[in-house]
Amino acid sequence: MRIILRNSFWTLLAGICFGIIFTSSGETDLTYHKDSLKTPENWFLLDPIEDGYLGTGATKAHEKLLQDKSPKRTVVVAVIDSGIDIIHEDLKDNIWTNPGEIPGNGIDDDGNGYIDDVHGWNFIGGADGSHVDEDSHELTREYIRLKAIYEDMAAEDVKRRNREEYAYWQRVSENFEETKKEAQMNYNMYSNMLEGFSKMAELVKEEFEVADFKLVDLKEMESEEEEVKNALEMLSQLFSMVNLQDPGVNEILDVFREAAELFEVQANYAYNTDFNPRDIVGDDPKDYREKYYGNNDPTGPDPTHGTHVAGIIGAKRGNDLGIDGIAEHVLIMPVRAVPNGDERDKDVANAIRYAVDNGAHIINMSFGKSYSPGKRYVDKAVKYARRKGVLLIHAAGNSSKEVNPDNNFPNRYYDRRGESDSWLEVGASSAIDTENIPAQFSNFSKKAVDLFAPGVDIYSTVPGSEYDTISGTSMAAPTVAGVAAMIWAYYPDLKPKEMRQVLINSVYKPTTENVQLPGKDEMVGFDSLSYTGGVVNAYEALKLASSLSKYE
């Protein structure tokens, strides 16, 4: 799932004094304004030793290790996401083009089953060019499926062979009813807060003839009007409840507006049992063998998330526009499969196979969900990618929880047994080596998360040749994908499992040992939150790769 919230939503929630409730299904990426430390926009490229920020050391690697080297190949990174703005000024030169396809002739020239897939494919689009934008949560879809079977069935009437599924239905039903109620409560709360504070703010603006105001301004405002006095008092309390860097009232209200919009989407779509947009696609969502559906528009209706991810990996370096991506000799293959809601396992499996079959070396997956009814089909695609020598990189998620094989999907663990050794699971870290190294939203696990990577205040490309700052493990995963692409361009003989080990064995270990556990008021060792206890480091990874490759 991908949802983008603008402004300092997470920072606001961290400091607000209301009973905020978070729904448990889906993942959220968060757009921040810069915090009080004023980290540089390119901090994720900087080096922890030379620059003092917990970045990747990518700039140092380019300048000190790659300056006089020639790449052996261009690395193709498939970005399975919400879509990508393929004409963005900082991305268009690095967008993958299918060499076997003639644009716009309505013919499947390369015979891969996808007509006119010049720049990738859209598995959540219709043949008429339409798109799925919102979709429900997988929890909702499972609730609908199982309710039809078990709603009126007593436990004693369940056949032995169905008892495990019946127990699963009971868990799904309880989770669904709880999270649906939470989403509605959050929507009502934020809507009411937005309405009430907006009216107070407008009253103050009109009284004092201002377009915006801050707390310092409020302290200078006086009125004999009882209604205005009450508004000033309530707004002063509002300012004291938020943890933003010197905000204006308009900024705070924008955050409430975005929160209301988020929970409105959840109430109207994510947990709505009557909502099903799949008719747009025109496939049979239960037929996992079906591969050839969708359309050739990899941009979609809202490619913000995917465009931001793509820029971290491969925004054109050295062109004096916006940002430099991590990798230089790279092409981005857009594969659209992630709606505003939970992605479907059928689409994930087909997106992985499409990327592999069309030459991707790395697949970035910045999405996740809590249920996976079609996991065995995704597993088959993951195994297929491994056999074909493709490295899979996945965002650990933004629920501040300890992930395991049963609560976060997709993952490296096969449903029946075993796991992929061509998979990296990535948590999100922040810029400064303090107790706040792990992002407070980041998932974690000593076993299931391999390493952390920059994922807070990441400045990258967004649609319309614009740029913005977003935070999330969705940003951390492409940071690792970019480092892998940088290395593989020069050392292509390394196998995916060797590349995985290179990235794991070269992490930077922060000097701060004890950090705040994400989502909790508790201190733990940073090395307890991932397998490596470190942050990805391009400079050290390149040095290690060179010692293992025949090209050195």
Coordinates of C-alpha atoms in Angstrom, one line a residue:
M1 CA 0.0 0.0 0.0
R2 CA 1.1 3.5 -0.7
I3 CA -0.3 6.7 0.8
I4 CA 1.4 10.1 0.8
L5 CA 0.7 12.7 3.4
R6 CA 2.1 16.1 2.8
N7 CA 3.6 18.5 5.5
S8 CA 4.7 17.2 8.9
F9 CA 1.9 14.8 9.5
W10 CA 4.0 12.3 11.5
T11 CA 5.7 15.0 13.5
L12 CA 2.3 16.5 14.3
L13 CA 0.9 13.2 15.5
A14 CA 4.0 12.7 17.7
G15 CA 3.3 15.9 19.6
I16 CA -0.5 16.2 19.6
C17 CA -2.5 15.6 22.8
F18 CA -5.4 13.8 21.4
G19 CA -6.2 10.1 21.4
I20 CA -4.9 9.3 18.0
I21 CA -5.7 5.8 16.7
F22 CA -3.8 4.2 13.9
T23 CA -5.4 1.6 11.7
S24 CA -3.3 -1.6 11.5
S25 CA -3.6 -2.5 7.8
G26 CA -1.5 -0.9 5.1
E27 CA 1.6 1.3 5.0
T28 CA 2.0 5.1 4.9
D29 CA 4.7 7.3 3.6
L30 CA 5.0 10.7 5.1
T31 CA 6.1 14.0 3.7
Y32 CA 7.9 16.2 6.2
H33 CA 9.1 19.8 6.3
K34 CA 12.7 19.8 7.4
D35 CA 13.2 19.4 11.1
S36 CA 15.0 21.8 13.4
L37 CA 18.4 20.3 12.5
K38 CA 18.0 21.6 8.9
T39 CA 19.6 18.5 7.3
P40 CA 20.9 19.1 3.8
E41 CA 18.5 18.1 1.0
N42 CA 21.1 15.6 -0.3
W43 CA 21.9 14.1 3.1
F44 CA 21.2 10.6 1.9
L45 CA 24.1 10.9 -0.5
L46 CA 26.5 12.1 2.2
D47 CA 29.0 10.1 4.3
P48 CA 28.7 9.5 8.0
I49 CA 32.4 9.9 8.7
E50 CA 33.4 12.7 6.4
D51 CA 30.1 14.7 6.3
G52 CA 28.6 13.8 9.7
Y53 CA 25.3 12.5 8.3
L54 CA 24.1 8.9 8.3
G55 CA 23.9 8.9 4.5
T56 CA 25.0 6.2 2.0
G57 CA 28.4 7.8 1.2
A58 CA 27.4 7.6 -2.4
T59 CA 29.0 11.0 -3.3
K60 CA 32.2 9.9 -1.7
A61 CA 32.1 6.6 -3.6
H62 CA 31.6 8.3 -6.9
E63 CA 34.4 10.8 -6.3
K64 CA 37.0 8.6 -4.7
L65 CA 36.4 5.1 -6.1
L66 CA 34.7 5.4 -9.4
Q67 CA 36.2 8.6 -10.9
D68 CA 38.6 6.7 -13.2
K69 CA 36.6 3.5 -13.7
S70 CA 34.5 2.5 -16.7
P71 CA 31.2 0.7 -16.1
K72 CA 30.7 -2.7 -17.5
R73 CA 27.0 -2.4 -18.1
T74 CA 23.9 -0.3 -17.5
V75 CA 21.8 -1.8 -14.6
V76 CA 18.0 -2.0 -15.1
V77 CA 16.0 -1.4 -11.9
A78 CA 12.3 -2.2 -12.0
V79 CA 10.2 0.0 -9.8
I80 CA 7.0 -1.8 -8.9
D81 CA 4.9 1.0 -7.6
S82 CA 2.0 3.5 -8.1
G83 CA 3.4 4.7 -11.5
I84 CA 6.2 7.0 -12.6
D85 CA 6.3 10.3 -14.3
I86 CA 8.4 9.1 -17.2
I87 CA 8.8 12.6 -18.7
H88 CA 10.1 14.2 -15.5
E89 CA 13.0 16.5 -16.4
D90 CA 15.3 14.6 -14.0
L91 CA 14.2 11.1 -14.9
K92 CA 13.4 11.0 -18.6
D93 CA 16.9 10.2 -19.7
N94 CA 17.1 7.2 -17.4
I95 CA 13.7 5.6 -18.2
W96 CA 13.9 2.1 -19.6
T97 CA 12.8 1.6 -23.2
N98 CA 11.8 -1.8 -24.5
P99 CA 14.1 -2.3 -27.5
G100 CA 11.8 -4.8 -29.1
E101 CA 8.7 -2.7 -29.2
I102 CA 7.6 -0.1 -31.8
P103 CA 5.7 2.7 -30.1
G104 CA 2.0 3.1 -30.8
N105 CA 1.5 0.5 -33.6
G106 CA -0.9 -1.6 -31.5
I107 CA 1.2 -4.7 -32.1
D108 CA 3.1 -6.9 -29.6
D109 CA 6.3 -6.6 -31.6
D110 CA 8.5 -8.4 -29.2
G111 CA 6.0 -11.2 -28.5
N112 CA 6.1 -10.9 -24.7
G113 CA 2.3 -10.7 -24.5
Y114 CA 2.1 -7.0 -23.7
I115 CA 1.1 -4.7 -26.6
D116 CA 3.1 -1.4 -26.9
D117 CA 4.9 -1.8 -23.6
V118 CA 7.4 0.7 -24.6
H119 CA 8.3 2.0 -21.1
G120 CA 6.9 -0.8 -18.8
W121 CA 3.4 -2.0 -18.0
N122 CA 0.4 -1.2 -15.8
F123 CA -1.3 -4.2 -14.2
I124 CA -4.0 -2.1 -12.5
G125 CA -5.3 -0.4 -15.7
G126 CA -8.0 -1.2 -18.1
A127 CA -7.6 -2.0 -21.8
D128 CA -9.4 1.3 -22.6
G129 CA -6.7 3.3 -20.8
S130 CA -8.5 3.7 -17.6
H131 CA -6.9 3.1 -14.2
V132 CA -7.5 1.8 -10.7
D133 CA -6.6 4.5 -8.3
E134 CA -8.2 3.6 -4.9
D135 CA -8.7 0.0 -3.9
S136 CA -9.7 -1.8 -0.7
H137 CA -7.4 -3.3 1.9
E138 CA -6.6 -7.0 1.6
L139 CA -8.2 -7.4 5.1
T140 CA -11.5 -6.2 3.6
R141 CA -11.2 -8.5 0.7
E142 CA -10.5 -11.5 2.9
Y143 CA -13.4 -10.5 5.2
I144 CA -15.8 -10.5 2.2
R145 CA -14.5 -13.9 1.0
L146 CA -14.7 -15.7 4.3
K147 CA -17.9 -14.1 5.4
A148 CA -19.7 -15.7 2.5
I149 CA -18.6 -19.1 3.8
Y150 CA -18.6 -18.8 7.6
E151 CA -20.8 -16.0 8.8
D152 CA -23.7 -18.1 9.8
M153 CA -21.8 -21.2 10.7
A154 CA -21.4 -22.3 14.3
A155 CA -18.0 -23.5 15.4
E156 CA -19.3 -27.0 16.1
D157 CA -20.6 -27.3 12.5
V158 CA -17.2 -26.6 11.0
K159 CA -15.7 -29.7 9.4
R160 CA -12.3 -30.8 10.6
R161 CA -10.6 -29.9 7.4
N162 CA -11.9 -26.3 7.6
R163 CA -11.1 -25.6 11.3
E164 CA -7.9 -23.8 10.5
E165 CA -9.5 -21.5 8.0
Y166 CA -12.5 -21.0 10.4
A167 CA -10.1 -19.8 13.1
Y168 CA -8.4 -17.5 10.5
W169 CA -11.9 -16.1 9.6
Q170 CA -12.5 -15.3 13.3
R171 CA -9.2 -13.4 13.4
V172 CA -10.0 -11.6 10.2
S173 CA -13.5 -10.7 11.3
E174 CA -12.3 -9.2 14.6
N175 CA -9.5 -7.3 13.0
F176 CA -11.8 -5.9 10.2
E177 CA -14.5 -4.7 12.6
E178 CA -11.9 -3.1 14.9
T179 CA -9.9 -1.3 12.2
K180 CA -13.0 -0.2 10.3
K181 CA -14.3 1.4 13.4
E182 CA -11.0 3.0 14.1
A183 CA -10.8 4.5 10.6
Q184 CA -14.3 6.0 11.0
M185 CA -13.5 7.4 14.4
N186 CA -10.3 9.0 13.1
Y187 CA -12.1 10.5 10.1
N188 CA -14.8 11.9 12.4
M189 CA -12.2 13.3 14.8
Y190 CA -10.1 15.0 12.2
S191 CA -13.0 16.3 10.3
N192 CA -14.5 17.9 13.4
M193 CA -11.1 19.3 14.5
L194 CA -10.5 20.7 11.0
E195 CA -13.9 22.3 10.9
G196 CA -13.7 23.7 14.4
F197 CA -10.2 25.1 14.2
S198 CA -10.7 26.4 10.7
K199 CA -13.6 28.5 11.9
M200 CA -11.6 29.9 14.8
A201 CA -8.7 30.7 12.5
E202 CA -10.9 32.5 10.0
L203 CA -12.4 34.5 12.8
V204 CA -9.0 35.6 14.0
K205 CA -7.7 36.3 10.5
E206 CA -10.8 38.5 9.8
E207 CA -10.5 40.3 13.2
F208 CA -6.8 41.1 12.8
E209 CA -6.7 41.3 9.0
V210 CA -4.0 38.7 8.5
A211 CA -3.7 35.8 6.1
D212 CA -1.7 33.5 8.4
F213 CA -0.3 33.7 12.0
K214 CA 2.1 31.9 14.3
L215 CA 2.1 31.4 18.1
V216 CA 4.2 34.5 18.6
D217 CA 1.6 36.5 16.7
L218 CA -1.2 35.1 18.8
K219 CA 0.4 36.3 22.0
E220 CA 0.2 39.9 20.7
M221 CA -3.4 39.6 19.8
E222 CA -6.1 41.0 22.1
S223 CA -9.8 41.4 21.7
E224 CA -12.8 42.4 23.8
E225 CA -15.1 40.2 21.7
E226 CA -15.9 37.0 23.7
E227 CA -16.0 34.8 20.6
V228 CA -12.6 36.1 19.4
K229 CA -11.1 35.7 22.9
N230 CA -12.2 32.1 23.0
A231 CA -10.8 31.5 19.6
L232 CA -7.4 33.0 20.6
E233 CA -7.3 30.8 23.7
M234 CA -8.2 27.6 21.8
L235 CA -5.8 28.3 19.0
S236 CA -3.0 28.9 21.6
Q237 CA -3.7 25.4 23.0
L238 CA -3.6 24.0 19.4
F239 CA -0.1 25.5 18.8
S240 CA 1.1 24.0 22.1
M241 CA -0.1 20.5 21.1
V242 CA 1.9 20.2 17.9
N243 CA 5.5 19.4 17.4
L244 CA 6.4 21.4 14.3
Q245 CA 9.2 23.8 13.7
D246 CA 7.6 27.3 14.1
P247 CA 4.4 26.5 12.1
G248 CA 1.8 28.9 10.9
V249 CA -1.9 28.1 11.5
N250 CA -2.3 27.4 7.8
E251 CA 0.3 24.7 8.0
I252 CA -1.3 23.0 11.0
L253 CA -4.7 23.1 9.3
D254 CA -3.3 21.6 6.2
V255 CA -2.1 18.6 8.2
F256 CA -5.5 18.2 9.7
R257 CA -7.0 18.4 6.2
E258 CA -4.6 15.7 5.0
A259 CA -5.4 13.5 7.9
A260 CA -9.1 13.9 7.4
E261 CA -8.6 13.0 3.7
L262 CA -6.6 9.9 4.6
F263 CA -9.1 8.5 6.9
E264 CA -12.0 9.5 4.6
V265 CA -10.3 7.3 1.9
Q266 CA -10.0 4.5 4.4
A267 CA -13.6 4.8 5.4
N268 CA -15.0 5.1 1.9
Y269 CA -12.7 2.7 0.1
A270 CA -10.2 0.7 2.2
Y271 CA -12.9 -0.8 4.6
N272 CA -15.9 -0.5 2.3
T273 CA -17.2 -4.0 1.6
D274 CA -19.3 -2.6 -1.3
F275 CA -16.4 -1.1 -3.1
N276 CA -14.6 -3.1 -5.9
P277 CA -12.8 -1.3 -8.6
R278 CA -11.5 -4.4 -10.3
D279 CA -14.0 -4.2 -13.1
I280 CA -11.8 -1.4 -14.5
V281 CA -9.1 -4.0 -15.2
G282 CA -11.5 -6.5 -16.7
D283 CA -9.6 -9.6 -15.6
D284 CA -10.6 -12.5 -13.3
P285 CA -8.9 -11.5 -10.0
K286 CA -9.2 -15.1 -8.8
D287 CA -7.3 -16.5 -11.8
Y288 CA -3.7 -16.3 -10.8
R289 CA -2.6 -18.0 -14.1
E290 CA -3.8 -15.0 -16.0
K291 CA -0.9 -12.7 -17.0
Y292 CA -1.9 -10.6 -20.0
Y293 CA -4.2 -7.8 -18.7
G294 CA -3.8 -4.1 -17.9
N295 CA -2.5 -1.4 -20.2
N296 CA 0.8 0.2 -21.4
D297 CA 0.5 3.5 -19.3
P298 CA 3.0 3.1 -16.5
T299 CA 2.3 6.5 -15.1
G300 CA -1.3 6.2 -13.8
P301 CA -3.5 8.8 -12.2
D302 CA -1.1 9.6 -9.3
P303 CA 2.5 8.7 -9.8
T304 CA 3.9 10.7 -6.8
H305 CA 5.1 7.8 -4.8
G306 CA 6.7 5.9 -7.6
T307 CA 8.3 9.0 -9.1
H308 CA 9.9 9.8 -5.7
V309 CA 11.2 6.3 -5.4
A310 CA 12.6 6.4 -8.9
G311 CA 14.5 9.6 -8.3
I312 CA 16.3 8.3 -5.3
I313 CA 17.7 5.4 -7.4
G314 CA 18.3 7.1 -10.8
A315 CA 17.6 10.8 -11.1
K316 CA 20.1 12.1 -13.7
R317 CA 23.4 12.8 -12.0
G318 CA 25.4 16.0 -12.9
N319 CA 22.7 17.8 -14.9
D320 CA 22.2 20.7 -12.4
L321 CA 18.5 19.8 -12.0
G322 CA 16.8 19.0 -8.7
I323 CA 18.8 16.1 -7.3
D324 CA 21.4 13.5 -8.1
G325 CA 20.2 9.9 -7.8
I326 CA 22.5 7.4 -6.2
A327 CA 23.3 5.3 -9.3
E328 CA 24.7 6.8 -12.5
H329 CA 24.6 3.9 -15.1
V330 CA 21.0 2.9 -14.5
L331 CA 17.7 2.6 -16.2
I332 CA 14.4 2.7 -14.4
M333 CA 11.7 0.2 -15.6
P334 CA 8.2 1.4 -14.4
V335 CA 5.8 -1.4 -13.5
R336 CA 2.5 -0.1 -12.0
A337 CA 0.8 -2.5 -9.6
V338 CA 0.2 -0.5 -6.4
P339 CA -3.0 1.4 -5.9
N340 CA -4.1 3.8 -3.1
G341 CA -5.0 0.7 -1.0
D342 CA -3.6 -2.7 -0.8
E343 CA -1.9 -4.2 -3.9
R344 CA -3.2 -7.6 -5.0
D345 CA -1.0 -10.7 -4.9
K346 CA -1.9 -11.6 -8.5
D347 CA -0.6 -8.2 -9.7
V348 CA 2.6 -8.4 -7.5
A349 CA 3.4 -11.9 -8.9
N350 CA 2.9 -10.8 -12.5
A351 CA 4.8 -7.5 -12.0
I352 CA 7.8 -9.4 -10.7
R353 CA 7.7 -11.8 -13.6
Y354 CA 7.3 -9.0 -16.1
A355 CA 10.3 -7.2 -14.7
V356 CA 12.4 -10.4 -14.8
D357 CA 11.4 -11.4 -18.3
N358 CA 12.2 -7.9 -19.6
G359 CA 15.7 -7.6 -18.3
A360 CA 15.5 -6.1 -14.8
H361 CA 18.6 -6.8 -12.7
I362 CA 17.1 -5.3 -9.5
I363 CA 13.4 -5.0 -8.4
N364 CA 12.4 -2.4 -5.9
M365 CA 9.2 -3.0 -4.0
S366 CA 8.2 -0.1 -1.8
F367 CA 4.8 -1.4 -0.7
G368 CA 3.4 -3.9 1.8
K369 CA 0.3 -5.2 3.6
S370 CA -0.7 -7.4 6.5
Y371 CA -2.5 -10.2 4.6
S372 CA -1.5 -12.3 1.6
P373 CA -4.1 -14.8 0.4
G374 CA -2.2 -15.5 -2.8
K375 CA 1.2 -15.7 -1.2
R376 CA 2.2 -19.0 -2.8
Y377 CA 1.9 -17.4 -6.2
V378 CA 4.0 -14.5 -5.1
D379 CA 6.5 -17.0 -3.8
K380 CA 6.7 -18.7 -7.2
A381 CA 7.5 -15.3 -8.7
V382 CA 10.2 -14.6 -6.1
K383 CA 11.7 -18.0 -6.8
Y384 CA 11.6 -17.3 -10.5
A385 CA 13.4 -14.0 -10.0
R386 CA 16.1 -15.8 -7.9
R387 CA 16.7 -18.4 -10.6
K388 CA 17.1 -15.6 -13.2
G389 CA 19.6 -13.7 -11.1
V390 CA 17.5 -10.8 -10.0
L391 CA 17.9 -9.1 -6.6
L392 CA 14.7 -8.1 -4.8
I393 CA 14.6 -5.2 -2.4
H394 CA 11.6 -4.6 -0.2
A395 CA 10.6 -1.8 2.2
A396 CA 10.0 -3.2 5.7
G397 CA 6.9 -1.0 6.3
N398 CA 5.8 2.0 8.4
S399 CA 3.8 0.5 11.2
S400 CA 6.4 0.8 14.0
K401 CA 6.1 -3.0 14.5
E402 CA 8.3 -6.0 14.7
V403 CA 7.8 -7.8 11.5
N404 CA 7.7 -11.6 11.0
P405 CA 6.8 -14.0 8.3
D406 CA 3.1 -13.8 9.2
N407 CA 2.4 -10.1 9.5
N408 CA 4.1 -8.3 6.7
F409 CA 3.9 -9.2 3.0
P410 CA 5.5 -9.7 0.6
N411 CA 8.5 -11.2 2.3
R412 CA 11.4 -13.5 1.7
Y413 CA 9.9 -16.5 3.5
Y414 CA 8.3 -19.1 1.4
D415 CA 4.9 -20.3 2.5
R416 CA 5.9 -24.0 2.6
R417 CA 9.5 -23.8 3.6
G418 CA 12.8 -22.0 3.0
E419 CA 13.5 -18.4 2.1
S420 CA 15.1 -16.4 -0.7
D421 CA 18.8 -15.5 -0.5
S422 CA 18.2 -12.8 -3.2
W423 CA 16.0 -10.6 -1.0
L424 CA 16.9 -7.6 1.1
E425 CA 14.4 -6.1 3.7
V426 CA 15.1 -2.5 4.6
G427 CA 14.1 -0.3 7.5
A428 CA 14.3 3.5 7.6
S429 CA 16.9 5.5 9.4
S430 CA 17.3 9.3 10.0
A431 CA 20.2 11.6 9.3
I432 CA 21.8 12.1 12.7
D433 CA 23.7 9.6 14.8
T434 CA 21.6 10.0 18.0
E435 CA 19.0 7.9 19.8
N436 CA 16.6 8.7 16.9
I437 CA 18.5 6.8 14.3
P438 CA 15.6 4.4 13.5
A439 CA 12.7 6.4 12.1
Q440 CA 9.8 6.3 14.6
F441 CA 7.5 4.9 11.9
S442 CA 9.9 2.1 10.7
N443 CA 9.2 -1.6 11.1
F444 CA 12.1 -3.6 12.5
S445 CA 13.2 -7.2 13.3
K446 CA 16.5 -8.7 14.3
K447 CA 15.8 -11.6 11.9
A448 CA 13.4 -10.3 9.2
V449 CA 15.0 -6.8 8.5
D450 CA 18.5 -6.9 7.0
L451 CA 19.6 -3.4 7.4
F452 CA 18.5 0.2 7.7
A453 CA 18.9 3.0 5.1
P454 CA 18.1 6.7 4.8
G455 CA 14.3 7.1 4.9
V456 CA 13.6 10.4 6.7
D457 CA 13.4 13.8 5.0
I458 CA 14.4 12.4 1.6
Y459 CA 14.3 15.0 -1.2
S460 CA 13.5 13.5 -4.6
T461 CA 11.5 13.8 -7.8
V462 CA 7.7 14.2 -7.9
P463 CA 5.4 14.6 -10.9
G464 CA 5.5 17.6 -13.1
S465 CA 9.2 18.0 -13.0
E466 CA 8.9 19.0 -9.3
Y467 CA 10.7 17.9 -6.1
D468 CA 9.5 17.2 -2.6
T469 CA 10.6 15.7 0.7
I470 CA 9.0 12.4 1.8
S471 CA 9.7 10.0 4.6
G472 CA 9.1 6.3 4.8
T473 CA 10.7 2.9 4.4
S474 CA 9.5 3.3 0.8
M475 CA 12.4 5.8 0.5
A476 CA 14.9 3.5 2.3
A477 CA 14.4 0.6 -0.1
P478 CA 15.3 2.5 -3.2
T479 CA 18.3 3.9 -1.4
V480 CA 19.6 0.4 -1.1
A481 CA 18.5 -0.4 -4.7
G482 CA 20.5 2.6 -5.9
V483 CA 23.6 1.5 -4.1
A484 CA 23.2 -2.0 -5.5
A485 CA 22.8 -0.6 -9.0
M486 CA 25.9 1.6 -8.6
I487 CA 27.9 -1.5 -7.6
W488 CA 26.5 -3.9 -10.2
A489 CA 27.3 -1.5 -13.1
Y490 CA 31.0 -2.0 -12.3
Y491 CA 31.0 -5.6 -11.0
P492 CA 28.4 -7.5 -12.9
D493 CA 29.9 -10.9 -12.3
L494 CA 28.6 -10.8 -8.7
K495 CA 25.6 -13.1 -8.1
P496 CA 22.5 -11.7 -6.4
K497 CA 23.3 -13.5 -3.2
E498 CA 26.8 -12.2 -3.3
M499 CA 25.5 -8.7 -3.9
R500 CA 23.2 -9.2 -0.9
Q501 CA 26.2 -10.2 1.2
V502 CA 28.2 -7.3 0.0
L503 CA 25.5 -4.8 1.1
I504 CA 25.1 -6.6 4.4
N505 CA 28.7 -7.0 5.3
S506 CA 29.6 -3.4 4.5
V507 CA 27.1 -1.5 6.6
Y508 CA 28.1 1.5 8.7
K509 CA 27.7 0.9 12.5
P510 CA 26.5 4.1 14.2
T511 CA 28.3 5.2 17.3
T512 CA 25.0 5.5 19.2
E513 CA 24.3 2.1 20.7
N514 CA 21.0 2.6 22.4
V515 CA 18.1 4.1 20.4
Q516 CA 14.4 4.7 20.8
L517 CA 12.3 1.7 19.8
P518 CA 10.0 2.8 17.0
G519 CA 6.6 3.7 18.2
K520 CA 7.5 3.1 21.9
D521 CA 8.9 5.1 24.8
E522 CA 11.6 2.5 25.3
M523 CA 15.4 2.3 24.6
V524 CA 16.9 -0.7 22.9
G525 CA 20.2 -1.5 21.1
F526 CA 20.2 -0.4 17.5
D527 CA 21.7 -3.7 16.7
S528 CA 18.6 -5.4 17.9
L529 CA 16.4 -3.8 15.2
S530 CA 18.0 -5.5 12.2
Y531 CA 20.2 -8.4 11.3
T532 CA 23.3 -6.2 10.7
G533 CA 22.6 -3.4 13.2
G534 CA 23.9 -1.0 10.5
V535 CA 23.1 1.5 7.8
V536 CA 23.8 0.8 4.1
N537 CA 27.1 2.3 2.9
A538 CA 28.0 2.6 -0.8
Y539 CA 31.6 3.5 -0.2
E540 CA 32.4 0.4 1.9
A541 CA 30.2 -1.8 -0.3
L542 CA 32.1 -0.8 -3.4
K543 CA 35.4 -1.6 -1.8
L544 CA 34.2 -5.0 -0.7
A545 CA 32.7 -5.7 -4.1
S546 CA 36.0 -4.9 -5.8
S547 CA 37.8 -7.4 -3.7
L548 CA 35.3 -10.2 -4.7
S549 CA 35.0 -9.4 -8.4
K550 CA 37.1 -10.7 -11.3
Y551 CA 37.0 -7.1 -12.7
E552 CA 39.5 -5.9 -10.0

